[in-house]
CSV table of C-alpha atoms and ligand atoms in Angstrom, one decimal:
chain,number,residue,atom,x,y,z
G,56,MET,CA,104.8,20.7,50.5
G,57,PRO,CA,101.2,22.0,50.3
G,58,LEU,CA,98.4,19.5,50.3
G,59,THR,CA,98.0,18.6,46.6
G,60,LEU,CA,95.9,15.8,45.2
G,61,LYS,CA,99.1,14.0,44.7
G,62,SER,CA,100.0,14.0,48.4
G,63,ALA,CA,96.4,13.5,49.4
G,64,SER,CA,96.6,9.7,49.3
G,65,SER,CA,99.5,9.6,51.8
G,66,PHE,CA,97.7,12.2,53.9
G,67,ILE,CA,94.6,9.9,54.1
G,68,ARG,CA,96.6,6.8,54.5
G,69,ASN,CA,98.6,8.2,57.4
G,70,LEU,CA,95.6,9.7,59.1
G,71,LEU,CA,93.5,6.5,58.9
G,72,ALA,CA,96.4,4.3,60.0
G,73,TRP,CA,96.9,6.5,63.0
G,74,TYR,CA,93.2,6.6,63.8
G,75,ARG,CA,92.8,2.8,63.7
G,76,ILE,CA,95.4,2.4,66.4
G,77,HIS,CA,94.7,5.5,68.6
G,78,LYS,CA,91.0,6.1,68.4
G,79,ARG,CA,89.2,6.2,71.7
G,80,ASP,CA,86.5,3.7,72.4
G,81,LEU,CA,83.5,6.1,72.6
G,82,PRO,CA,80.0,4.9,73.0
G,83,TRP,CA,78.7,6.6,69.8
G,84,ARG,CA,81.4,4.8,67.8
G,85,ARG,CA,79.8,1.5,68.7
G,86,THR,CA,76.5,2.2,67.0
G,87,HIS,CA,75.0,2.8,63.6
G,88,ASP,CA,71.7,4.1,64.9
G,89,PRO,CA,71.2,7.5,63.3
G,90,TYR,CA,69.3,8.8,66.4
G,91,LYS,CA,72.1,8.0,68.7
G,92,ILE,CA,74.7,9.5,66.4
G,93,TRP,CA,72.7,12.6,66.0
G,94,VAL,CA,72.3,13.0,69.8
G,95,SER,CA,76.1,12.5,70.3
G,96,GLU,CA,77.0,15.1,67.6
G,97,VAL,CA,74.6,17.7,69.1
G,98,MET,CA,76.1,17.1,72.6
G,99,LEU,CA,79.7,17.3,71.2
G,100,GLN,CA,79.2,20.8,69.8
G,101,GLN,CA,80.6,23.2,72.4
G,102,THR,CA,81.3,20.4,74.9
G,103,THR,CA,84.2,18.1,75.4
G,104,VAL,CA,84.1,14.3,75.0
G,105,PRO,CA,84.7,13.6,78.8
G,106,ALA,CA,81.8,15.9,79.7
G,107,VAL,CA,79.5,14.3,77.1
G,108,VAL,CA,80.0,10.6,77.8
G,109,PRO,CA,77.9,10.4,81.1
G,110,HIS,CA,75.2,12.7,79.7
G,111,TYR,CA,75.0,10.6,76.5
G,112,LYS,CA,74.5,7.4,78.5
G,113,SER,CA,71.9,8.8,80.8
G,114,TRP,CA,70.1,10.5,77.9
G,115,LEU,CA,69.7,7.2,76.1
G,116,ASP,CA,68.5,5.6,79.3
G,117,ALA,CA,65.8,8.3,79.5
G,118,PHE,CA,65.0,8.4,75.8
G,119,PRO,CA,66.1,5.1,74.1
G,120,ASP,CA,64.6,6.1,70.8
G,121,ILE,CA,63.4,9.1,68.9
G,122,GLY,CA,59.8,8.4,69.8
G,123,ASP,CA,60.6,8.5,73.5
G,124,LEU,CA,62.2,11.8,73.0
G,125,ALA,CA,59.4,13.2,71.0
G,126,ARG,CA,56.8,12.2,73.7
G,127,ALA,CA,58.8,13.5,76.7
G,128,PRO,CA,57.8,16.7,78.4
G,129,GLU,CA,60.3,19.6,77.9
G,130,ARG,CA,61.2,19.7,81.6
G,131,LYS,CA,62.5,16.2,81.4
G,132,VAL,CA,64.4,16.9,78.3
G,133,LEU,CA,66.1,20.0,79.8
G,134,LYS,CA,66.8,18.0,83.0
G,135,ALA,CA,68.7,15.3,81.0
G,136,TRP,CA,70.7,18.2,79.4
G,137,GLN,CA,71.5,19.8,82.8
G,138,GLY,CA,75.2,20.6,83.0
G,139,LEU,CA,75.9,20.6,79.2
G,140,GLY,CA,75.1,24.3,78.7
G,141,TYR,CA,73.7,25.9,75.5
G,142,TYR,CA,70.2,24.6,76.3
G,143,GLN,CA,68.9,25.7,72.9
G,144,ARG,CA,70.5,22.5,71.6
G,145,ALA,CA,68.3,20.4,73.8
G,146,ARG,CA,65.2,22.3,72.8
G,147,ASN,CA,66.0,21.9,69.1
G,148,LEU,CA,66.7,18.1,69.5
G,149,HIS,CA,63.3,17.8,71.1
G,150,ARG,CA,61.5,19.9,68.5
G,151,ALA,CA,63.2,18.0,65.6
G,152,ALA,CA,62.4,14.7,67.2
G,153,LYS,CA,58.7,15.6,67.3
G,154,SER,CA,58.8,16.8,63.7
G,155,ILE,CA,60.6,13.6,62.5
G,156,VAL,CA,58.0,11.4,64.3
G,157,GLN,CA,55.2,13.4,62.8
G,158,HIS,CA,56.5,13.9,59.2
G,159,TRP,CA,59.0,11.1,58.7
G,160,ASN,CA,57.4,8.2,60.5
G,161,GLY,CA,60.2,8.5,63.1
G,162,LYS,CA,63.1,7.9,60.6
G,163,ILE,CA,65.7,10.6,60.4
G,164,PRO,CA,65.8,11.8,56.8
G,165,GLY,CA,68.8,10.9,54.7
G,166,HIS,CA,68.8,14.0,52.5
G,167,ALA,CA,70.5,17.3,53.3
G,168,SER,CA,67.6,19.4,52.0
G,169,ASP,CA,65.2,17.6,54.3
G,170,LEU,CA,67.5,17.7,57.3
G,171,ARG,CA,68.2,21.4,57.0
G,172,LYS,CA,64.6,22.2,57.5
G,173,LEU,CA,64.6,20.6,61.0
G,174,PRO,CA,65.3,22.7,64.1
G,175,GLY,CA,69.0,22.6,65.0
G,176,PHE,CA,70.2,21.1,61.8
G,177,GLY,CA,72.9,23.6,60.6
G,178,PRO,CA,75.7,22.6,58.2
G,179,TYR,CA,77.6,20.8,61.0
G,180,THR,CA,74.9,18.5,62.3
G,181,THR,CA,73.6,17.8,58.9
G,182,ALA,CA,77.0,16.8,57.5
G,183,ALA,CA,77.8,14.7,60.7
G,184,VAL,CA,74.5,12.8,60.5
G,185,LEU,CA,74.7,12.2,56.8
G,186,SER,CA,78.3,11.0,57.0
G,187,LEU,CA,78.5,9.2,60.3
G,188,ALA,CA,75.1,7.6,60.3
G,189,TYR,CA,74.3,7.2,56.5
G,190,GLY,CA,77.8,6.9,55.1
G,191,GLN,CA,77.3,9.8,52.6
G,192,PRO,CA,80.3,11.7,51.3
G,193,TYR,CA,80.1,14.9,53.4
G,194,PRO,CA,83.2,16.4,55.1
G,195,VAL,CA,82.5,17.3,58.7
G,196,ILE,CA,84.3,20.4,60.1
G,197,ASP,CA,84.0,20.5,63.9
G,198,ALA,CA,86.3,22.7,66.0
G,199,ASN,CA,89.0,20.0,66.1
G,200,ALA,CA,89.0,19.2,62.4
G,201,ARG,CA,89.0,22.9,61.7
G,202,ARG,CA,92.1,23.5,63.8
G,203,VAL,CA,94.0,20.6,62.1
G,204,MET,CA,93.1,21.9,58.6
G,205,ARG,CA,93.9,25.5,59.5
G,206,ARG,CA,97.4,24.4,60.5
G,207,VAL,CA,97.9,21.9,57.7
G,208,LEU,CA,97.0,24.6,55.2
G,209,ARG,CA,98.6,27.4,57.2
G,210,LEU,CA,95.6,29.6,57.3
G,211,HIS,CA,96.3,32.4,59.7
G,212,GLY,CA,93.7,34.4,61.7
G,213,GLU,CA,91.3,34.0,64.6
G,214,ALA,CA,90.0,30.7,65.8
G,215,ASN,CA,86.6,30.8,64.2
G,216,SER,CA,84.8,29.3,61.2
G,217,GLY,CA,85.8,32.2,58.9
G,218,GLN,CA,88.2,30.0,56.8
G,219,ASP,CA,85.8,27.1,56.4
G,220,LYS,CA,85.1,28.2,52.8
G,221,THR,CA,88.8,27.5,52.1
G,222,ILE,CA,88.9,24.3,54.0
G,223,GLN,CA,85.7,22.8,52.7
G,224,PRO,CA,86.7,22.5,49.0
G,225,VAL,CA,90.1,21.0,50.0
G,226,LEU,CA,88.3,18.4,52.0
G,227,GLU,CA,85.8,17.7,49.3
G,228,LYS,CA,88.6,17.2,46.8
G,229,ILE,CA,90.6,14.7,48.8
G,230,PHE,CA,87.5,13.1,50.4
G,231,PRO,CA,87.8,9.3,50.5
G,232,VAL,CA,84.2,8.4,49.6
G,233,ARG,CA,84.4,4.8,50.8
G,234,ARG,CA,86.1,5.7,54.0
G,235,GLY,CA,84.3,9.0,54.6
G,236,ALA,CA,82.9,8.4,58.0
G,237,GLU,CA,86.2,7.1,59.3
G,238,PHE,CA,88.1,10.0,57.7
G,239,ASN,CA,85.8,12.5,59.4
G,240,GLN,CA,86.1,10.9,62.8
G,241,ALA,CA,89.9,10.6,62.3
G,242,LEU,CA,90.4,14.2,61.6
G,243,MET,CA,88.3,15.2,64.6
G,244,GLU,CA,90.2,12.7,66.8
G,245,LEU,CA,93.6,13.9,65.7
G,246,GLY,CA,92.5,17.5,66.6
G,247,ALA,CA,91.4,16.3,70.0
G,248,LEU,CA,94.3,14.1,70.9
G,249,LEU,CA,97.4,15.5,69.0
G,250,CYS,CA,96.7,18.7,67.3
G,251,ARG,CA,95.5,20.4,70.4
G,252,SER,CA,95.0,24.2,70.8
G,253,ARG,CA,98.0,24.4,73.2
G,254,ASN,CA,101.1,22.2,73.0
G,255,PRO,CA,100.2,20.2,69.8
G,256,ARG,CA,102.1,17.0,69.8
G,257,CYS,CA,103.6,17.4,66.3
G,258,ALA,CA,106.4,14.9,67.0
G,259,LEU,CA,103.8,12.1,67.1
G,260,CYS,CA,101.6,13.4,64.3
G,261,PRO,CA,101.0,11.4,61.2
G,262,LEU,CA,100.2,14.5,59.2
G,263,GLN,CA,103.5,16.2,60.0
G,264,PRO,CA,105.0,15.7,56.5
G,265,HIS,CA,101.9,17.6,55.1
G,266,CYS,CA,101.7,20.3,57.7
G,267,LEU,CA,102.6,23.8,56.5
G,268,ALA,CA,102.3,25.3,60.0
G,269,PHE,CA,104.7,22.8,61.4
G,270,ALA,CA,107.2,23.4,58.5
G,271,ARG,CA,107.3,27.1,59.6
G,272,GLY,CA,107.1,26.5,63.3
G,273,GLU,CA,103.8,28.3,63.4
G,274,GLN,CA,101.6,25.6,64.9
G,275,GLU,CA,101.1,27.5,68.1
G,276,VAL,CA,100.1,30.8,66.4
G,277,ILE,CA,97.6,29.2,64.0
G,278,PRO,CA,94.8,29.8,64.7
G,279,LYS,CA,95.6,33.0,66.7
G,280,PRO,CA,95.1,32.1,70.4
G,281,ARG,CA,91.9,33.5,71.7
G,282,PHE,CA,92.0,35.7,74.7
G,283,ARG,CA,89.1,34.6,76.9
G,284,SER,CA,88.3,37.2,79.4
G,285,TYR,CA,85.9,35.7,81.9
G,286,ARG,CA,83.3,38.1,83.2
G,287,LYS,CA,82.8,37.8,86.9
G,288,ILE,CA,79.3,38.1,88.2
G,289,THR,CA,78.1,38.1,91.8
G,290,ALA,CA,74.6,36.9,92.2
G,291,VAL,CA,72.4,36.4,95.2
G,292,VAL,CA,69.5,34.0,95.8
G,293,GLY,CA,67.0,33.8,98.6
G,294,LEU,CA,66.1,30.4,100.0
G,295,ILE,CA,62.5,30.7,101.1
G,296,LYS,CA,61.0,27.7,102.8
G,297,LYS,CA,57.4,27.1,103.8
G,298,ASP,CA,55.8,23.9,105.1
G,299,GLY,CA,58.9,22.0,104.0
G,300,ARG,CA,58.8,23.4,100.4
G,301,TYR,CA,61.2,25.8,98.7
G,302,LEU,CA,60.1,28.6,96.4
G,303,ILE,CA,61.7,28.2,92.9
G,304,GLN,CA,61.0,30.1,89.7
G,305,LYS,CA,61.3,29.5,86.0
G,306,ARG,CA,63.6,31.7,84.0
G,307,PRO,CA,62.1,33.3,80.9
G,308,ASP,CA,61.9,31.2,77.7
G,309,ARG,CA,64.4,33.3,75.9
G,310,GLY,CA,67.9,34.4,76.7
G,311,LEU,CA,70.6,33.1,79.1
G,312,LEU,CA,69.8,29.7,80.7
G,313,ALA,CA,66.3,30.0,79.3
G,314,GLY,CA,63.5,27.9,80.8
G,315,LEU,CA,65.6,26.6,83.7
G,316,TRP,CA,64.5,26.8,87.3
G,317,GLU,CA,66.3,28.5,90.1
G,318,PHE,CA,65.8,30.2,93.5
G,319,PRO,CA,64.5,33.8,93.4
G,320,GLY,CA,67.3,36.4,93.2
G,321,GLY,CA,69.5,38.0,90.6
G,322,LYS,CA,72.7,39.8,89.8
G,323,VAL,CA,74.3,42.3,92.1
G,324,LYS,CA,74.4,45.7,90.3
G,325,PRO,CA,77.4,48.0,90.3
G,326,GLY,CA,77.5,50.0,93.5
G,327,GLU,CA,75.2,47.6,95.3
G,328,THR,CA,76.1,45.3,98.2
G,329,PRO,CA,75.0,41.6,97.8
G,330,ARG,CA,72.5,42.1,100.6
G,331,GLN,CA,71.0,45.2,99.0
G,332,ALA,CA,70.7,43.2,95.8
G,333,LEU,CA,68.8,40.5,97.6
G,334,VAL,CA,66.4,43.0,99.1
G,335,ARG,CA,65.8,44.6,95.8
G,336,GLU,CA,65.4,41.3,93.8
G,337,LEU,CA,62.9,39.8,96.3
G,338,ARG,CA,61.0,43.1,96.4
G,339,GLU,CA,60.8,43.2,92.5
G,340,GLU,CA,60.1,39.5,92.0
G,341,LEU,CA,57.9,38.7,95.0
G,342,GLY,CA,56.8,42.0,96.3
G,343,VAL,CA,58.0,41.3,99.8
G,344,GLY,CA,60.5,42.5,102.3
G,345,ILE,CA,63.0,40.4,104.3
G,346,SER,CA,63.2,40.3,108.1
G,347,GLU,CA,66.2,38.1,108.4
G,348,ALA,CA,68.6,36.6,105.9
G,349,PRO,CA,71.8,35.0,107.2
G,350,LEU,CA,74.3,34.0,104.5
G,351,LEU,CA,74.1,30.2,104.1
G,352,GLY,CA,77.0,29.7,101.7
G,353,ARG,CA,78.8,30.7,98.6
G,354,PHE,CA,78.6,28.5,95.5
G,355,SER,CA,80.9,29.5,92.7
G,356,HIS,CA,80.4,28.1,89.3
G,357,SER,CA,82.1,28.7,85.9
G,358,TYR,CA,79.9,28.9,82.8
G,359,THR,CA,81.3,29.2,79.3
G,360,ARG,CA,81.6,32.9,79.3
G,361,PHE,CA,81.4,34.0,82.9
G,362,ARG,CA,82.0,33.0,86.4
G,363,VAL,CA,79.4,33.4,89.0
G,364,ASP,CA,80.0,33.9,92.7
G,365,LEU,CA,76.6,32.8,93.9
G,366,ARG,CA,75.5,33.6,97.4
G,367,ALA,CA,72.6,31.9,99.0
G,368,TYR,CA,70.7,33.5,101.9
G,369,ALA,CA,68.3,31.7,104.2
G,370,CYS,CA,65.4,34.2,104.1
G,371,ARG,CA,62.6,34.9,106.5
G,372,LEU,CA,60.1,37.2,104.8
G,373,GLU,CA,58.0,40.0,106.2
G,374,GLY,CA,54.9,38.8,104.5
G,375,ASP,CA,53.6,36.4,101.9
G,376,PRO,CA,55.3,36.4,98.5
G,377,LYS,CA,53.1,37.3,95.5
G,378,PHE,CA,53.9,35.6,92.3
G,379,ASP,CA,52.5,34.2,89.0
G,380,SER,CA,51.9,30.6,89.6
G,381,ARG,CA,53.0,29.6,86.1
G,382,ALA,CA,56.5,30.8,86.7
G,383,CYS,CA,56.9,30.1,90.5
G,384,ARG,CA,56.3,27.0,92.6
G,385,TRP,CA,56.7,25.7,96.1
G,386,VAL,CA,58.6,22.4,95.8
G,387,ARG,CA,59.9,19.8,98.2
G,388,LEU,CA,63.6,19.3,98.2
G,389,ALA,CA,63.2,15.7,97.0
G,390,GLU,CA,61.2,17.0,94.0
G,391,ILE,CA,63.5,19.9,93.1
G,392,ALA,CA,65.9,17.3,91.7
G,393,ARG,CA,63.3,16.8,88.8
G,394,TYR,CA,63.6,20.4,87.7
G,395,PRO,CA,66.3,21.5,85.3
G,396,MET,CA,68.5,24.1,86.9
G,397,PRO,CA,71.7,26.0,86.1
G,398,SER,CA,74.7,24.3,87.6
G,399,GLY,CA,75.2,26.9,90.3
G,400,SER,CA,71.7,26.4,91.6
G,401,ALA,CA,72.0,22.6,91.3
G,402,ARG,CA,74.9,22.9,93.7
G,403,ILE,CA,72.8,24.7,96.2
G,404,VAL,CA,70.3,21.9,96.0
G,405,SER,CA,73.0,19.2,96.5
G,406,PHE,CA,74.2,21.2,99.5
G,407,LEU,CA,70.7,21.4,101.0
G,408,MET,CA,70.3,17.6,100.5
G,409,GLY,CA,73.5,17.1,102.4
G,410,ARG,CA,75.3,15.7,99.5
G,411,ARG,CA,77.9,18.4,99.3
G,412,THR,CA,79.9,20.3,101.9
G,413,GLU,CA,81.0,23.7,100.6
G,414,LYS,CA,84.3,24.8,102.0
G,415,ASN,CA,83.1,28.3,102.7
G,416,ASN,CA,79.6,27.7,103.9
G,417,LEU,CA,79.2,30.0,106.7
G,418,PRO,CA,76.5,29.5,109.3
G,419,GLY,CA,75.8,26.0,108.0
G,420,ARG,CA,72.9,23.7,107.8
G,421,GLU,CA,72.2,23.7,111.5
G,422,LEU,CA,71.3,27.4,111.5
G,423,TRP,CA,69.2,26.9,108.4
G,424,ALA,CA,67.3,24.1,110.1
G,425,LYS,CA,66.6,26.4,113.1
G,426,LEU,CA,65.6,29.3,110.9
G,427,ALA,CA,63.4,27.5,108.5
G,428,SER,CA,59.9,26.7,109.5
N,558,LIG,N1,83.6,15.8,68.2
N,558,LIG,C1,82.6,16.0,67.3
N,558,LIG,N2,82.1,14.8,66.8
N,558,LIG,C2,82.9,13.9,67.4
N,558,LIG,C3,83.0,12.5,67.3
N,558,LIG,N3,82.1,11.8,66.6
N,558,LIG,N4,83.9,11.8,68.1
N,558,LIG,C4,84.7,12.6,68.9
N,558,LIG,N5,84.7,13.9,69.0
N,558,LIG,C5,83.8,14.5,68.3
N,559,LIG,FE1,98.8,19.7,64.1
N,559,LIG,FE2,101.4,19.5,64.5
N,559,LIG,FE3,100.2,17.6,63.2
N,559,LIG,FE4,100.5,20.0,62.1
N,559,LIG,S1,102.1,18.5,62.7
N,559,LIG,S2,98.6,18.7,62.1
N,559,LIG,S3,100.3,21.3,63.9
N,559,LIG,S4,99.9,18.2,65.4
């Protein structure tokens, strides 16, 4: 039976009854503070609940209210975001916080047209804040709710937002205005806990009587499973130490991992050995040759769309590095922890601080201690 208005009331009743019993106790479900709900919803885009929870807590310790966020330096904001990926989200939160403090006296506006003008407020974040924080009747379609509705309505095709224009009016029509926030959370929660991408738990699902994909046995082919081909990248970095400080540099403000700090180095190009890449990169970036560079360790890390095999070399240089002091700094290990870094580089720092033993670290810290001046 397709989802008609007639069946809508049982759809909603079943969904809400399930949600009240099975919902997870998540920190942002214990608050009505629009700022906190906004932060959680931005973090939850592209990132799973378990990965978000610790970041959400430490973020609110660092920036308890919107004024604290607006006043913070960007480096501290990016640092609090470290590990969540898609750093543009953090920059937009920061910019929007400044704007809200400046133009709205620190209160997050409650109208879609005002919100949409703020950095990072696309249709999703706008609807989520208006519904979850202000109780306004906006359906919220995140990846989980989208998957549920694609299956319930049996909308074939790729797992993307292309069918939202079909889903949106259906949700608007059945939307339970007085239970709107709960309905939105319930649909997302059902997608996260039962209606999962792989192995959906249809036997336990309160929407099963309404689900057209289930009726046809098509729940595993809607949406069409996406084939993720991970790109593999080998990258090299040089650890350069002088008077107890390491040389780190800031990535450009645009592009991949923009504005984060890392050790000098770069990608290995086709036809190049890692060591040749190291020599080339340090020549290009710092105008200097290398006299000695034993491999210190390999630090693999998976990002969203690629996997990096990161190799770190303990470098002794042939001269002094030349660089632009705005983008490059000598920093003590204890202070590096304050700089936002890509996760792979952060692992090298943990290793240097003795917090992490890599299985495949080769010459080890002893050699590094001997080599470094
Ligand atoms: N995904 C997006 N928003 C969410 C929320 N409020 N709770 C759980 N998962 C979510
Ligand atoms: Fe998803 Fe299965 Fe429930 Fe349909 S019956 S909504 S496919 S879990």
